[in-house]
Amino acid sequence: MADGLSVFLVEDETLIRMMMADMVEELGHHVAAEADNVRDASAFAMTAQYDLAILDINLKGLYVDPVADLIERRGKPFLFATGYGPELLPSLLRRRPILRKPISIDQLKAMIDSMFPEAVAKTPH
């Protein structure tokens, strides 16, 4: 994975999504797809080519668990990035990694490194 990971970002707040995309790219990975709602995220979850999905739990008042279910069916790894706690998730999804907002680049790097120890990522400046 010399070119880094392909990441699917699901976040309804545009500025947060842009900030996360910048962090992903600064770490040497790239954003393969982005969505800000459950409908678009569900379509990308099944069709986009990505190595990792980062999902906000609440998208414009709807919970992201249907999207997480689709990603899980494809056997793709994912994590949640949220200001909420895991108690909002169905019990089967609570075992997934969670990053609490606000997210730092160091936290994101540590999480990706723990999920993909073989991925070559850049150290943030």
Short mmCIF file of C-alpha atoms in Angstrom, two decimals:
data_model
loop_
_atom_site.label_atom_id
_atom_site.label_comp_id
_atom_site.label_asym_id
_atom_site.label_seq_id
_atom_site.Cartn_x
_atom_site.Cartn_y
_atom_site.Cartn_z
CA MET A 1 0.00 0.00 0.00
CA ALA A 2 2.72 2.41 -0.97
CA ASP A 3 0.07 4.86 -2.20
CA GLY A 4 -1.81 4.78 1.10
CA LEU A 5 -5.38 3.78 1.76
CA SER A 6 -8.56 4.75 -0.10
CA VAL A 7 -10.95 6.28 2.42
CA PHE A 8 -14.73 6.74 2.22
CA LEU A 9 -15.82 9.72 4.35
CA VAL A 10 -19.38 10.07 5.60
CA GLU A 11 -19.98 13.35 7.44
CA ASP A 12 -22.87 15.80 7.17
CA GLU A 13 -20.96 18.90 8.36
CA THR A 14 -19.11 20.22 5.31
CA LEU A 15 -16.28 21.92 7.21
CA ILE A 16 -15.64 18.84 9.35
CA ARG A 17 -15.67 16.62 6.25
CA MET A 18 -13.18 18.94 4.53
CA MET A 19 -10.94 18.97 7.61
CA MET A 20 -11.03 15.17 7.83
CA ALA A 21 -10.26 14.86 4.11
CA ASP A 22 -7.24 17.14 4.61
CA MET A 23 -6.03 14.99 7.52
CA VAL A 24 -6.49 11.78 5.52
CA GLU A 25 -4.43 13.24 2.67
CA GLU A 26 -1.78 14.67 4.99
CA LEU A 27 -1.34 11.15 6.37
CA GLY A 28 -0.56 9.88 2.86
CA HIS A 29 -3.96 8.35 2.08
CA HIS A 30 -6.67 9.60 -0.29
CA VAL A 31 -10.40 10.14 -0.20
CA ALA A 32 -12.15 7.79 -2.62
CA ALA A 33 -15.71 8.99 -1.96
CA GLU A 34 -17.62 11.39 0.28
CA ALA A 35 -21.26 11.57 1.36
CA ASP A 36 -23.26 13.82 3.67
CA ASN A 37 -26.50 11.82 3.92
CA VAL A 38 -27.66 8.23 4.40
CA ARG A 39 -29.01 7.83 0.85
CA ASP A 40 -25.79 8.83 -0.92
CA ALA A 41 -23.65 7.06 1.67
CA SER A 42 -25.60 3.83 1.14
CA ALA A 43 -25.00 3.98 -2.61
CA PHE A 44 -21.28 4.64 -2.19
CA ALA A 45 -21.02 1.99 0.54
CA MET A 46 -21.97 -0.65 -2.02
CA THR A 47 -20.24 0.68 -5.13
CA ALA A 48 -17.18 2.80 -4.26
CA GLN A 49 -13.71 1.27 -4.10
CA TYR A 50 -12.25 2.00 -0.66
CA ASP A 51 -10.13 0.37 2.01
CA LEU A 52 -11.63 2.13 5.04
CA ALA A 53 -14.82 4.05 5.80
CA ILE A 54 -15.07 6.79 8.43
CA LEU A 55 -18.68 7.35 9.46
CA ASP A 56 -20.37 10.07 11.46
CA ILE A 57 -23.14 8.48 13.56
CA ASN A 58 -25.83 11.13 13.02
CA LEU A 59 -26.39 12.43 9.47
CA LYS A 60 -28.93 15.23 9.35
CA GLY A 61 -30.99 13.55 12.06
CA LEU A 62 -30.72 10.00 10.69
CA TYR A 63 -28.47 7.35 12.18
CA VAL A 64 -25.78 5.88 9.95
CA ASP A 65 -26.27 2.25 11.00
CA PRO A 66 -27.89 1.18 7.66
CA VAL A 67 -24.72 2.40 5.92
CA ALA A 68 -22.51 0.60 8.44
CA ASP A 69 -24.50 -2.59 7.79
CA LEU A 70 -23.85 -2.31 4.04
CA ILE A 71 -20.14 -1.73 4.58
CA GLU A 72 -19.98 -4.67 6.97
CA ARG A 73 -21.69 -6.90 4.36
CA ARG A 74 -18.90 -6.00 1.93
CA GLY A 75 -16.36 -6.98 4.57
CA LYS A 76 -14.81 -3.52 4.60
CA PRO A 77 -13.36 -2.05 7.79
CA PHE A 78 -14.89 1.12 9.21
CA LEU A 79 -14.79 3.36 12.22
CA PHE A 80 -17.08 5.98 13.65
CA ALA A 81 -16.11 9.63 14.08
CA THR A 82 -18.65 11.31 16.30
CA GLY A 83 -19.42 13.67 19.10
CA TYR A 84 -21.87 11.08 20.39
CA GLY A 85 -21.10 7.96 22.38
CA PRO A 86 -21.48 4.35 21.28
CA GLU A 87 -24.81 4.08 23.12
CA LEU A 88 -26.56 5.47 20.01
CA LEU A 89 -25.41 2.50 17.94
CA PRO A 90 -27.08 -0.88 17.65
CA SER A 91 -25.29 -3.27 20.00
CA LEU A 92 -23.58 -5.17 17.17
CA LEU A 93 -21.90 -1.96 15.97
CA ARG A 94 -20.70 -0.85 19.42
CA ARG A 95 -17.60 -3.01 19.09
CA ARG A 96 -16.37 -0.88 16.18
CA PRO A 97 -13.63 1.70 16.75
CA ILE A 98 -14.82 5.20 17.62
CA LEU A 99 -12.97 8.49 17.37
CA ARG A 100 -14.50 11.28 19.46
CA LYS A 101 -14.83 14.70 17.86
CA PRO A 102 -12.99 16.96 17.71
CA ILE A 103 -10.51 14.60 16.09
CA SER A 104 -6.81 15.38 15.91
CA ILE A 105 -4.57 14.15 13.12
CA ASP A 106 -2.56 12.18 15.70
CA GLN A 107 -5.72 10.35 16.87
CA LEU A 108 -6.69 9.59 13.28
CA LYS A 109 -3.19 8.33 12.46
CA ALA A 110 -3.12 6.10 15.56
CA MET A 111 -6.52 4.62 14.71
CA ILE A 112 -5.61 3.95 11.06
CA ASP A 113 -2.24 2.49 12.10
CA SER A 114 -3.96 0.15 14.57
CA MET A 115 -6.47 -1.00 11.93
CA PHE A 116 -3.92 -1.25 9.09
CA PRO A 117 -0.49 -1.95 10.58
CA GLU A 118 0.86 -2.72 7.09
CA ALA A 119 -0.20 0.64 5.62
CA VAL A 120 2.58 3.10 5.07
CA ALA A 121 1.39 6.45 6.34
CA LYS A 122 3.21 9.73 6.68
CA THR A 123 3.94 11.22 10.07
CA PRO A 124 2.04 14.52 10.49
CA HIS A 125 4.24 17.61 10.68
#
